[in-house]
PDB file of C-alpha atoms and ligand atoms in Angstrom:
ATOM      1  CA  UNK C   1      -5.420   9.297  12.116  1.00 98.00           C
ATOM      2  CA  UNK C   2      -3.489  10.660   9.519  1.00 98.00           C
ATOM      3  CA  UNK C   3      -2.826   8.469   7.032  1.00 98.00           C
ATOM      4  CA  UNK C   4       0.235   7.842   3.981  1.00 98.00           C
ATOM      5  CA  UNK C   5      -1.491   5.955   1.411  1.00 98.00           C
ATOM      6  CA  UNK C   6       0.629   4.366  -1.510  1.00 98.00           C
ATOM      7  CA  UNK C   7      -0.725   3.099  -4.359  1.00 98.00           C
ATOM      8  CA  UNK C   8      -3.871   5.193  -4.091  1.00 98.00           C
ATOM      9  CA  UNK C   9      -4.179   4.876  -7.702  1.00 98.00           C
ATOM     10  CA  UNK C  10      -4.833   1.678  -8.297  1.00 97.00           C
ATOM     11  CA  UNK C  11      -7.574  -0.499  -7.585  1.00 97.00           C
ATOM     12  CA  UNK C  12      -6.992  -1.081  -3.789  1.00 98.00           C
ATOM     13  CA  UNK C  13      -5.321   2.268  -3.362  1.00 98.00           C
ATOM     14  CA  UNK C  14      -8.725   3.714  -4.781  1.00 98.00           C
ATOM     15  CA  UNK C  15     -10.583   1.623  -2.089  1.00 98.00           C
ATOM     16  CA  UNK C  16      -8.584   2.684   0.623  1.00 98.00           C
ATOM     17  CA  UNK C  17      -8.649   6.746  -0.081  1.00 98.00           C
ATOM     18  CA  UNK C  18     -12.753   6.405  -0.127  1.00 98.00           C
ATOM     19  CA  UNK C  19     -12.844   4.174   2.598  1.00 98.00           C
ATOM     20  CA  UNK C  20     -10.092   5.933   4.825  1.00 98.00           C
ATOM     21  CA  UNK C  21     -11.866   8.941   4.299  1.00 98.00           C
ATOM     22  CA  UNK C  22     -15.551   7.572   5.322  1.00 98.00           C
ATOM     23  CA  UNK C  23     -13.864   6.682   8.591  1.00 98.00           C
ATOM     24  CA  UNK C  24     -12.890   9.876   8.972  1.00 98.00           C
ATOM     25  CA  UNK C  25      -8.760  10.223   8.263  1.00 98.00           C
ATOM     26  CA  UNK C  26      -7.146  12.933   7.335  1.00 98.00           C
ATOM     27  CA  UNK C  27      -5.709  10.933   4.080  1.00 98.00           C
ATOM     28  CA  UNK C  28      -2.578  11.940   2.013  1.00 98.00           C
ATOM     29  CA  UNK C  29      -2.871  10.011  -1.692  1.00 98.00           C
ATOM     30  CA  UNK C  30       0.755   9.191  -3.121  1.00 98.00           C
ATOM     31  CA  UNK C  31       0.802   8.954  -6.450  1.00 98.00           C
ATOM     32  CA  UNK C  32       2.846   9.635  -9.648  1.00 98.00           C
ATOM     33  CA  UNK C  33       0.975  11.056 -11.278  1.00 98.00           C
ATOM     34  CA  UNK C  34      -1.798  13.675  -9.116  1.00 97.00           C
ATOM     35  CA  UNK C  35      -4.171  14.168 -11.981  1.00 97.00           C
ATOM     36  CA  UNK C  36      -4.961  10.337 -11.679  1.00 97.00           C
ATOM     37  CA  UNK C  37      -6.326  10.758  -7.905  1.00 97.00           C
ATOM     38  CA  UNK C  38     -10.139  11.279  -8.507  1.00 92.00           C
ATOM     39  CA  UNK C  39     -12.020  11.917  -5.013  1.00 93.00           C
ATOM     40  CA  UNK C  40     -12.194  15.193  -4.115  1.00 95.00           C
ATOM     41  CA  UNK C  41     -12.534  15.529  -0.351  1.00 98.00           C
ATOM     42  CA  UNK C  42     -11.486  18.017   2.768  1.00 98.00           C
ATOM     43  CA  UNK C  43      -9.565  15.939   4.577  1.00 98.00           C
ATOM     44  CA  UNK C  44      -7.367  14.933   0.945  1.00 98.00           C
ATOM     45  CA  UNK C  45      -4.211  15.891   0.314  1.00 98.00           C
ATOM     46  CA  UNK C  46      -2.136  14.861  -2.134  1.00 98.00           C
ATOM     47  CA  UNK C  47       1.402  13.657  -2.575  1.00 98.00           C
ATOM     48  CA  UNK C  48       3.164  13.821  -5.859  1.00 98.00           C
ATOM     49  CA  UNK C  49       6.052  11.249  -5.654  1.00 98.00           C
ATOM     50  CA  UNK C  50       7.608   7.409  -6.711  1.00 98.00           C
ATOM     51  CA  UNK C  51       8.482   4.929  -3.968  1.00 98.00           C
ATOM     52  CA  UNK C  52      11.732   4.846  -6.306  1.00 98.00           C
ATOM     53  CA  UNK C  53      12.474   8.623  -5.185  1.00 98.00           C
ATOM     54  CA  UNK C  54      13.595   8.670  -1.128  1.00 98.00           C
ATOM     55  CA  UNK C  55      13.591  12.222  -0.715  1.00 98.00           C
ATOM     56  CA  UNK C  56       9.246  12.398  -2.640  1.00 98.00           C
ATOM     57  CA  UNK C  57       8.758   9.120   0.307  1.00 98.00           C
ATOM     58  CA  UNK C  58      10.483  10.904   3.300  1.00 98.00           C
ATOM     59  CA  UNK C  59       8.949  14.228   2.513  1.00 98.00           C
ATOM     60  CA  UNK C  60       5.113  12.557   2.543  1.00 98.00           C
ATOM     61  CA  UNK C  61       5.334  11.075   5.714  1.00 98.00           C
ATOM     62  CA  UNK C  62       6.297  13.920   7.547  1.00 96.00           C
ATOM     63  CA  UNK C  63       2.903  13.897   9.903  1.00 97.00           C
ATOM     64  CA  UNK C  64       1.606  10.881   9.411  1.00 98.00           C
ATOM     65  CA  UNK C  65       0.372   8.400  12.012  1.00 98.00           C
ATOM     66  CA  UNK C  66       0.111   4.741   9.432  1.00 98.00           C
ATOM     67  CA  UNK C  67       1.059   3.869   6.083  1.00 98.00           C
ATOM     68  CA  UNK C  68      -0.628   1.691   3.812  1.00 98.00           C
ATOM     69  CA  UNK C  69       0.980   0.502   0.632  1.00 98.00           C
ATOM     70  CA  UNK C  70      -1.097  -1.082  -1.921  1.00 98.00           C
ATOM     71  CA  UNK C  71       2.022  -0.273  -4.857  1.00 98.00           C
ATOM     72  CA  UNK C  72       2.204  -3.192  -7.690  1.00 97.00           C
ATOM     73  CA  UNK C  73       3.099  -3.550 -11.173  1.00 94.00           C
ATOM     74  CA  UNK C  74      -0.101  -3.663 -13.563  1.00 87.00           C
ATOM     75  CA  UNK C  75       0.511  -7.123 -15.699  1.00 83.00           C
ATOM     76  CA  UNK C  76      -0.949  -6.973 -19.021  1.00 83.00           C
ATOM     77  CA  UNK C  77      -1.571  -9.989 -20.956  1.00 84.00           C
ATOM     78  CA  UNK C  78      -2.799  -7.973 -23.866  1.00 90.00           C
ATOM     79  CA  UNK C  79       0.216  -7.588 -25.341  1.00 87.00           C
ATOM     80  CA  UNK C  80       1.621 -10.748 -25.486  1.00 87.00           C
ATOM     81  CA  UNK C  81      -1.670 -12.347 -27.264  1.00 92.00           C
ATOM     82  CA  UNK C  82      -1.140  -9.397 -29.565  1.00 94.00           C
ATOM     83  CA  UNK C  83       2.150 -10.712 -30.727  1.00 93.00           C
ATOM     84  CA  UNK C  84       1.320 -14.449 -30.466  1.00 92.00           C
ATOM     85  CA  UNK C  85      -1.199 -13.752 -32.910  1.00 94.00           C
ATOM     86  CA  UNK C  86       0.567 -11.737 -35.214  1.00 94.00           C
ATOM     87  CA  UNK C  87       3.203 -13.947 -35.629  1.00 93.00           C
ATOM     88  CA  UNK C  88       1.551 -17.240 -36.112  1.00 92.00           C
ATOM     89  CA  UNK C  89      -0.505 -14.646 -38.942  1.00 93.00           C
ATOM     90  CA  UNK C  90       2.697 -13.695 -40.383  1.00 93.00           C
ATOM     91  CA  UNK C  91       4.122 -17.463 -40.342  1.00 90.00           C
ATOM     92  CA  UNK C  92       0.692 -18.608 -42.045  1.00 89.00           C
ATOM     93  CA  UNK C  93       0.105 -16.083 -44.625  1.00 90.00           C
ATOM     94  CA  UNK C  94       4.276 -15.744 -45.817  1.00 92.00           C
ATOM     95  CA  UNK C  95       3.789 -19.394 -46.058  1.00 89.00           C
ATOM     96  CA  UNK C  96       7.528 -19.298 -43.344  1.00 85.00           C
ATOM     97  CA  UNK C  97       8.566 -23.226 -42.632  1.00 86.00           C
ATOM     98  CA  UNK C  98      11.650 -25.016 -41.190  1.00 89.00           C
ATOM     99  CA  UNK C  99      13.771 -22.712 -38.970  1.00 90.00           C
ATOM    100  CA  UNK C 100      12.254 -19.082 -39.860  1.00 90.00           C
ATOM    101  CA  UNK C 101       8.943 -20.594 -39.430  1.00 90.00           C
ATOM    102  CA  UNK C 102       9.421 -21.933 -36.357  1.00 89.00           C
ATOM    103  CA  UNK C 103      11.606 -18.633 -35.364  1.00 91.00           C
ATOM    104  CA  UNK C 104       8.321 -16.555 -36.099  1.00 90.00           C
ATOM    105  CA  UNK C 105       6.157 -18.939 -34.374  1.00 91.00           C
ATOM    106  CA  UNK C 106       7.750 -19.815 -31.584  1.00 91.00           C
ATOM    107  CA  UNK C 107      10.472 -17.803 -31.154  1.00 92.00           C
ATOM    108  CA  UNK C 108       9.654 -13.862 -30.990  1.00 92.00           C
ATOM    109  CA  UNK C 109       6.521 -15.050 -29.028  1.00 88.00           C
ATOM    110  CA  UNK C 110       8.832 -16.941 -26.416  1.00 90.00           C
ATOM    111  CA  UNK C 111      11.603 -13.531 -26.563  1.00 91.00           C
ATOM    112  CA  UNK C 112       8.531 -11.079 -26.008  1.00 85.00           C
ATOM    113  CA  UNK C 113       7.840 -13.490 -22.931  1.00 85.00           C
ATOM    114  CA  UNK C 114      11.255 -12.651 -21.510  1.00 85.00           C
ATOM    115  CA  UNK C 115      10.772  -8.802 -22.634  1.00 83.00           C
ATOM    116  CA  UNK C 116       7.630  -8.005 -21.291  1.00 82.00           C
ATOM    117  CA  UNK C 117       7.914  -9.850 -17.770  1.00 81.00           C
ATOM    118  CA  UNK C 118      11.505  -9.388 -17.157  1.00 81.00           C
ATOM    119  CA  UNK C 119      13.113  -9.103 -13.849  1.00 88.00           C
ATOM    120  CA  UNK C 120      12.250  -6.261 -11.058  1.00 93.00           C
ATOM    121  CA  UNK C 121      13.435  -5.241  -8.034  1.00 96.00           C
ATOM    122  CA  UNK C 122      10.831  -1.919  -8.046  1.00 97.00           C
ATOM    123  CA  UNK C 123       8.983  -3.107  -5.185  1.00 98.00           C
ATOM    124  CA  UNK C 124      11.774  -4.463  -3.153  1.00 98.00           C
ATOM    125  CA  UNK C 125      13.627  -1.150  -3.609  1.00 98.00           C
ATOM    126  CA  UNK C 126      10.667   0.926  -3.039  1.00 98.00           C
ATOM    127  CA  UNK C 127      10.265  -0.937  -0.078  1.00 98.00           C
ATOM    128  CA  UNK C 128      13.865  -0.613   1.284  1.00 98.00           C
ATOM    129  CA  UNK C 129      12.624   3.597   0.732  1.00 98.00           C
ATOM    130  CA  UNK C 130       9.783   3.223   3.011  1.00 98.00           C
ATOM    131  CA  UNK C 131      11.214   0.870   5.282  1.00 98.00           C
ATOM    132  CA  UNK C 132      14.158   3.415   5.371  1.00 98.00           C
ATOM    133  CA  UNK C 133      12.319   6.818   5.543  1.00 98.00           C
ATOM    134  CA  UNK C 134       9.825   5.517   7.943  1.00 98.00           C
ATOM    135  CA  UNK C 135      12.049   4.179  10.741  1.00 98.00           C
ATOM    136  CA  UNK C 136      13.843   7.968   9.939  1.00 97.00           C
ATOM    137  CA  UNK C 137      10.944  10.298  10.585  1.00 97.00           C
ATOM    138  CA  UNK C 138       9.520   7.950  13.063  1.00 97.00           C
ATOM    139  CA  UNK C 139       6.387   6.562  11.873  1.00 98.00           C
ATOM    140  CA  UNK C 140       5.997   2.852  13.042  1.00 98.00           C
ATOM    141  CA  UNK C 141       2.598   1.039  11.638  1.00 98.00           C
ATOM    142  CA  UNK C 142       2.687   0.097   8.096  1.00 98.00           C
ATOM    143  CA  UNK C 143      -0.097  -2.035   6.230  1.00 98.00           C
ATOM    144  CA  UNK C 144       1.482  -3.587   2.985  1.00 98.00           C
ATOM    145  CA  UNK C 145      -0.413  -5.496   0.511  1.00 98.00           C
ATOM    146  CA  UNK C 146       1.311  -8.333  -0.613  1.00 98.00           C
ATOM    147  CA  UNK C 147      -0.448 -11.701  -2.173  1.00 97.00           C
ATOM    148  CA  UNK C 148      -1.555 -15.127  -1.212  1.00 96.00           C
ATOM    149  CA  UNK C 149       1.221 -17.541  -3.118  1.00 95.00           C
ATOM    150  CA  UNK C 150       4.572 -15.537  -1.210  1.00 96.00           C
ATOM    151  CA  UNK C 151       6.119 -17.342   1.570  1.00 95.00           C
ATOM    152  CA  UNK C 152       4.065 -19.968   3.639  1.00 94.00           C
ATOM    153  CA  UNK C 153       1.160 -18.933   1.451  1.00 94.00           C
ATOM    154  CA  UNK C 154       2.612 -20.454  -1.643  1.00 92.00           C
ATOM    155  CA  UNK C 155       0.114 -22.804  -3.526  1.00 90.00           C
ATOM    156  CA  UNK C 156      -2.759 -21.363  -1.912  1.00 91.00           C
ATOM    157  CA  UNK C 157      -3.969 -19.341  -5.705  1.00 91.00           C
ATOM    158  CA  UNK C 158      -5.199 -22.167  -7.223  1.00 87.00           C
ATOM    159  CA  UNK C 159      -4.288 -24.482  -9.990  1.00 89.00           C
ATOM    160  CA  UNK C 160      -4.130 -22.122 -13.027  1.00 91.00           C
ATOM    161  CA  UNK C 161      -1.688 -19.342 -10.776  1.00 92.00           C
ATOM    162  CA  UNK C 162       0.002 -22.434  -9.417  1.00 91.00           C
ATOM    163  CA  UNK C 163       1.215 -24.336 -12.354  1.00 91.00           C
ATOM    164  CA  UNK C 164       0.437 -21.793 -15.461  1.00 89.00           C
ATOM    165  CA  UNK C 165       0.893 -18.089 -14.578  1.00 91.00           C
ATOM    166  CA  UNK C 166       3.395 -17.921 -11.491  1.00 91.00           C
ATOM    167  CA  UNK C 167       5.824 -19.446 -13.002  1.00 90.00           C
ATOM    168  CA  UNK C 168       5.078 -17.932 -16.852  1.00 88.00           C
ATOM    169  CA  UNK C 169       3.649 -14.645 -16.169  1.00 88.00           C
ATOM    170  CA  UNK C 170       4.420 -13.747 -12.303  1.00 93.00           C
ATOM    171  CA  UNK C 171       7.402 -15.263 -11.614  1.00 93.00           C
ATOM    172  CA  UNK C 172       9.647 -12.440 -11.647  1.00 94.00           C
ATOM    173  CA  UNK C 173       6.831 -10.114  -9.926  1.00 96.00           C
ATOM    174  CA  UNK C 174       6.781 -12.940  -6.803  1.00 96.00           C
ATOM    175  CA  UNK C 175      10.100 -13.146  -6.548  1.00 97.00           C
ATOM    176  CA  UNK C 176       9.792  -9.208  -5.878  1.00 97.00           C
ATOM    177  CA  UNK C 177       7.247  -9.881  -3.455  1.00 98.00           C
ATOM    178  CA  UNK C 178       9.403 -11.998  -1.402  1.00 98.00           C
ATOM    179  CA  UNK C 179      12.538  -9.867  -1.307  1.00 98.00           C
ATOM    180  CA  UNK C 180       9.362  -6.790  -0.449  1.00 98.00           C
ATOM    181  CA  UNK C 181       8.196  -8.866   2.497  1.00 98.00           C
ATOM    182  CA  UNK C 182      11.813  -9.999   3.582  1.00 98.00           C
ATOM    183  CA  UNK C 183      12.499  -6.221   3.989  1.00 98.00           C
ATOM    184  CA  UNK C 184       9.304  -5.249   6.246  1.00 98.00           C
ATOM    185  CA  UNK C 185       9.873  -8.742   8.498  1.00 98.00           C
ATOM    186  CA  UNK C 186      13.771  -7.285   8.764  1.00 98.00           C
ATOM    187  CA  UNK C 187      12.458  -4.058   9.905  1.00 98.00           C
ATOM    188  CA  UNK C 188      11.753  -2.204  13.053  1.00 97.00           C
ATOM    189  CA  UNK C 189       8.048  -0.821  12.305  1.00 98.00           C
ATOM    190  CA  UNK C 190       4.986  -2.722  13.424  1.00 98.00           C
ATOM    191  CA  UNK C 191       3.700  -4.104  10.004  1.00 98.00           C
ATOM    192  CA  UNK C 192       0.844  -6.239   8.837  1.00 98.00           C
ATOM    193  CA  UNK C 193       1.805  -7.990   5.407  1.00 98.00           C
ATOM    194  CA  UNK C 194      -1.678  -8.885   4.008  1.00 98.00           C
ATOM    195  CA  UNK C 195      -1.650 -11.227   1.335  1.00 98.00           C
ATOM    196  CA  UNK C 196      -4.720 -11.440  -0.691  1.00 98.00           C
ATOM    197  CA  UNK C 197      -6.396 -13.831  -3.014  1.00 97.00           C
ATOM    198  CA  UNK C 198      -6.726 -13.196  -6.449  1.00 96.00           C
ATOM    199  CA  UNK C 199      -8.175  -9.394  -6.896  1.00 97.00           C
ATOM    200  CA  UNK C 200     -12.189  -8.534  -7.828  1.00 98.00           C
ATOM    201  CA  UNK C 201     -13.617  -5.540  -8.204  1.00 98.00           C
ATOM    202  CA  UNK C 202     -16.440  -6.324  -6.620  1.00 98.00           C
ATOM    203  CA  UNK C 203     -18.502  -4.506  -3.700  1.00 98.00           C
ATOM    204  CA  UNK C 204     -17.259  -4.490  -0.090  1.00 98.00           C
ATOM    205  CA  UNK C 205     -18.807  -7.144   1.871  1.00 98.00           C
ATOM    206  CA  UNK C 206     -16.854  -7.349   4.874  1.00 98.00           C
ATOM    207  CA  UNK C 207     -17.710 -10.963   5.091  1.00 98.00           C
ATOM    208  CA  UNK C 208     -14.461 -12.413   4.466  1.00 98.00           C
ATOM    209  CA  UNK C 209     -12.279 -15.032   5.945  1.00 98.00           C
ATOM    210  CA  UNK C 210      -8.516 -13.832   7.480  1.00 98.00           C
ATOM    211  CA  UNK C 211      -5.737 -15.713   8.961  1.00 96.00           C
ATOM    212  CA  UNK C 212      -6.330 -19.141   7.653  1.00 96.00           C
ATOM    213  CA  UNK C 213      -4.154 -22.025   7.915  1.00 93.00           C
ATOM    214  CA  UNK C 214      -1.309 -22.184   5.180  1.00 86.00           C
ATOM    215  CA  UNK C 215      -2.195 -25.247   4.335  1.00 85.00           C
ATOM    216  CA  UNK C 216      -6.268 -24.788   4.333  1.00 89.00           C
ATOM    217  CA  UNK C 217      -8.140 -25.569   0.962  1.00 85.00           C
ATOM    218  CA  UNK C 218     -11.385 -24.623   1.267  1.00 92.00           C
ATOM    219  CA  UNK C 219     -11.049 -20.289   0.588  1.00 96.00           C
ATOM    220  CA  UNK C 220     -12.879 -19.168  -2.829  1.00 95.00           C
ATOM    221  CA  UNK C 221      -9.385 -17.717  -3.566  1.00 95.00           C
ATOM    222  CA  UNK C 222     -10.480 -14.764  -4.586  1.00 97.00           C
ATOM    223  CA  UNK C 223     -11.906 -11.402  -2.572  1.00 98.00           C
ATOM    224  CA  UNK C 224     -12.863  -8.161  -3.988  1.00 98.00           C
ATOM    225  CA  UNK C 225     -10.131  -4.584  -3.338  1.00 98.00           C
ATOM    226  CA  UNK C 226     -12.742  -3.285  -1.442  1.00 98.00           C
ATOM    227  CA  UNK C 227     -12.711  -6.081   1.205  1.00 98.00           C
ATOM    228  CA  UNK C 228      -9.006  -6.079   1.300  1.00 98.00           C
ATOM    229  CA  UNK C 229      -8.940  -2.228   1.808  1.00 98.00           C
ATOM    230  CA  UNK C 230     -11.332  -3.284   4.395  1.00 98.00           C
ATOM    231  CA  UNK C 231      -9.753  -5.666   5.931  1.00 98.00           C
ATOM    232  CA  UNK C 232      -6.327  -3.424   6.086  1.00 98.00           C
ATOM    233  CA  UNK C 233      -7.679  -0.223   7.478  1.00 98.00           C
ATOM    234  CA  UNK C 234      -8.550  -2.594  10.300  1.00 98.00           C
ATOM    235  CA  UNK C 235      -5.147  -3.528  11.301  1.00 98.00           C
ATOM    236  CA  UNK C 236      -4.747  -0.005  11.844  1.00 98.00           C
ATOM    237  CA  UNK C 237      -5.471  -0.737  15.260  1.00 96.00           C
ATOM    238  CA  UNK C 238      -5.976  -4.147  15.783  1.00 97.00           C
ATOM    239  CA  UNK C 239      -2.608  -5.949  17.138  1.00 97.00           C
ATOM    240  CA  UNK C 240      -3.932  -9.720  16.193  1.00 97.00           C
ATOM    241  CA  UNK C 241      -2.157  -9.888  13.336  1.00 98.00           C
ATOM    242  CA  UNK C 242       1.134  -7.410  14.107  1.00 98.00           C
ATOM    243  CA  UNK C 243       3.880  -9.077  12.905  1.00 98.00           C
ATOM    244  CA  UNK C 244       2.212 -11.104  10.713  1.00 98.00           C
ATOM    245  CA  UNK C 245       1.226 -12.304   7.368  1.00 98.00           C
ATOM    246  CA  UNK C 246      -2.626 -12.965   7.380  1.00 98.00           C
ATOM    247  CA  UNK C 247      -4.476 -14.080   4.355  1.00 97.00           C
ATOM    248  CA  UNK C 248      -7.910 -12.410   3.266  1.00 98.00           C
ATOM    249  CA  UNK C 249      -9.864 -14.700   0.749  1.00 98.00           C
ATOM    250  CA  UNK C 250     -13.987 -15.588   0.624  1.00 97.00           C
TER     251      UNK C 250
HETATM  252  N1  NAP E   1      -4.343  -8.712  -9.263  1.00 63.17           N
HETATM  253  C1  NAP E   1      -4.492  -9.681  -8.374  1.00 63.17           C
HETATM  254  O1  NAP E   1      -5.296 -10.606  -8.548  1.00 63.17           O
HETATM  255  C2  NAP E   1      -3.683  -9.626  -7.095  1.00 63.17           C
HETATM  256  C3  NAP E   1      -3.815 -10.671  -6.179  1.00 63.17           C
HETATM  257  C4  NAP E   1      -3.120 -10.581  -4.966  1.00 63.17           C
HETATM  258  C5  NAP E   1      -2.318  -9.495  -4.694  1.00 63.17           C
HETATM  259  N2  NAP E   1      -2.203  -8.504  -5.628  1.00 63.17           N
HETATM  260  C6  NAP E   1      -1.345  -7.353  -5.271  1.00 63.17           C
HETATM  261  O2  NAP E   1      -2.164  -6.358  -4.664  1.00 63.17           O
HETATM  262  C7  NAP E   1      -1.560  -5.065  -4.853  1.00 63.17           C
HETATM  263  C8  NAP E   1      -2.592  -4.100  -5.402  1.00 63.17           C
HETATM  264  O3  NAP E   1      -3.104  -4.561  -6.622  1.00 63.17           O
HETATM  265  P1  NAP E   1      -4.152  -3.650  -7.442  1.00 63.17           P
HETATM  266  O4  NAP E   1      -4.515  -4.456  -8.655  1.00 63.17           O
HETATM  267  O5  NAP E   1      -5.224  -3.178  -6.529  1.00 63.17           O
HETATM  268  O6  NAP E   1      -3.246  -2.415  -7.820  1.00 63.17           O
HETATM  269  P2  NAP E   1      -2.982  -1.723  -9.258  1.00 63.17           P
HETATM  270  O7  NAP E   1      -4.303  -1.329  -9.825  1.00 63.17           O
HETATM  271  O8  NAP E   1      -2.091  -2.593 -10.066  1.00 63.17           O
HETATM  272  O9  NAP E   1      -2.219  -0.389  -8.823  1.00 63.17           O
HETATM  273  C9  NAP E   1      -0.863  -0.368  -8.506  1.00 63.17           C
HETATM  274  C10 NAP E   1      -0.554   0.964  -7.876  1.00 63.17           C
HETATM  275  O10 NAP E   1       0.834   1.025  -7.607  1.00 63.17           O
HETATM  276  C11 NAP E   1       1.303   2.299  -8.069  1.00 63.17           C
HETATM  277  N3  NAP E   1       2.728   2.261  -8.349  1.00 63.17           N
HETATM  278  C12 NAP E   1       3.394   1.428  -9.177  1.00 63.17           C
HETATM  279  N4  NAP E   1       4.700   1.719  -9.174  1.00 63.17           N
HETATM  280  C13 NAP E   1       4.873   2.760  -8.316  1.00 63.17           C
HETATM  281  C14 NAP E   1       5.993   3.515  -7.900  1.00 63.17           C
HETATM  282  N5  NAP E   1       7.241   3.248  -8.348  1.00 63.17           N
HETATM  283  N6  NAP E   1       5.800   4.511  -6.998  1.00 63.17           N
HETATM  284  C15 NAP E   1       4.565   4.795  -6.528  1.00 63.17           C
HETATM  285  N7  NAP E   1       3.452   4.119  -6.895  1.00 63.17           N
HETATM  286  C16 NAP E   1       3.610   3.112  -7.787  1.00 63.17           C
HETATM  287  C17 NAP E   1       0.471   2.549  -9.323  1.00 63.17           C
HETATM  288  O11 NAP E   1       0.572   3.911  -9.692  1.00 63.17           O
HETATM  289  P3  NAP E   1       0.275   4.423 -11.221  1.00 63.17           P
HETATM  290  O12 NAP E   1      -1.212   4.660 -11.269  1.00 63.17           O
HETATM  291  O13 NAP E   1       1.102   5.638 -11.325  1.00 63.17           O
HETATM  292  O14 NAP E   1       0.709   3.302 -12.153  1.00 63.17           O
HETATM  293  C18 NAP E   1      -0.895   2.167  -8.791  1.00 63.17           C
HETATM  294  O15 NAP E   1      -1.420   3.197  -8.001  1.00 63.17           O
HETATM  295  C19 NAP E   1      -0.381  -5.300  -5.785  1.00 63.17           C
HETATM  296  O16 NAP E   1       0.802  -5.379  -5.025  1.00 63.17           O
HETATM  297  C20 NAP E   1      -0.703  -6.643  -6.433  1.00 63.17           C
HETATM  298  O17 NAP E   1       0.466  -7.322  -6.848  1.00 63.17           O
HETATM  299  C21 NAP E   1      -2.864  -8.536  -6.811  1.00 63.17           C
END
């Protein structure tokens, strides 16, 4: 087949360009930025464009038989512990109390919260492109990664996503994610939303569970990029979950 892959530079992306190509695709890489696609292979090509840009979307999938998307936003925490640290330095070592101590302490930490993890709507827009410039040109299966925790899934990442970094950290990157997969249900294509557990990068098993029960407590919650880009280069051409959101967890 010939295959649209977005994302292909990040971790499942990667997985899904080598794997793709082991199966024998003909695999066009989308990416941002070309000089970050690695694998060299015959049957690569390579797309420079942003899900952001229509007309850079449109123009890739001219030919193609599938899509996957494995686009996210890359969260760093480093940051953030940067600046809580500094600050509670600063407060200590100017000796800062009453309000300017607790401004430094608490304060900047708690506005670089709101900076650095602010509201986006790049994936649901992005999404509203492909969505858009596939129904256009006429390509109808598209694979999009999504996460465990969205929709009917929610709860299912564990106690420390659950009650500490959805709500702090992810909040505003899940609320994307539903909008993304409200956009590909809405649509005409024949999608698979997969929705894995927390991301490894560990090897590709292919011993993984799929489709369990919202409500089932007994996954690992977590599964390595190279199982998920496993598991979606088989809904390529399986139907059992077409129109559906299956999880993919050990
Ligand atoms: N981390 C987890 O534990 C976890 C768990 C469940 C689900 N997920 C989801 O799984 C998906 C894949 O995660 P990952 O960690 O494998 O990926 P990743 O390493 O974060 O890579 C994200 C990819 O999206 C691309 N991208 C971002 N914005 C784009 C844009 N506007 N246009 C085109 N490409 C764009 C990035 O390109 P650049 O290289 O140019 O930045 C990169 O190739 C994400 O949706 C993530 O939210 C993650």
């Amino acid at each position: 087949m010939n295959l649209l892959i977005l994302g292909a530079t990040g971790g499942t992306g990667r997985a899904l360009v080598e794997q793709a190509l082991e199966q024998g695709h003909i695999v066009t890489a989308f990416a941002r930025d070309p000089s970050k696609v690695r694998t060299t292979h015959p049957d690569l090509r390579i797309a420079k464009g942003d899900i952001l840009d229509y007309g850079s979307v449109q123009a890739a999938l001219r030919g193609q038989d599938a899509v996957l998307s494995a686009v996210g936003i890359r969260v760093r925490v480093g940051p953030l512990i940067a600046i809580v640290i500094l600050c509670q330095v600063i407060a200590r070592f100017t000796g800062l109390i009453g309000p300017a101590g607790w401004l430094v302490r608490i304060g900047v930490p708690l506005l670089a919260l709101l900076v650095l993890y602010r509201r986006t709507t790049m994936l649901s827009e992005g999404t509203k492109n492909i969505v858009r410039a596939m129904e256009r040109v006429g390509v109808k299966r598209f694979v999009c990664e999504s996460s465990l925790g969205i929709g009917d899934s929610k709860g299912q990442l564990g106690l420390l996503y659950n009650y500490a970094l959805i709500p702090i950290l992810l909040r505003n990157i899940f609320a994307d994610k539903e909008a993304q997969e409200k956009l590909i249900k809405e649509s005409k294509l024949d999608w698979v939303i997969v929705r894995p557990a927390v991301l490894t990068n560990g090897p590709r098993t292919r011993v993984y569970r799929s489709g369990f029960d919202a409500a089932d407590k007994s996954i690992q919650a977590k599964i390595s990029r190279a199982d998920v880009a496993d598991f979606m280069l088989g809904q390529l051409t399986d139907d059992v979950y077409l129109s559906k959101t299956p999880g993919v967890s050990y």
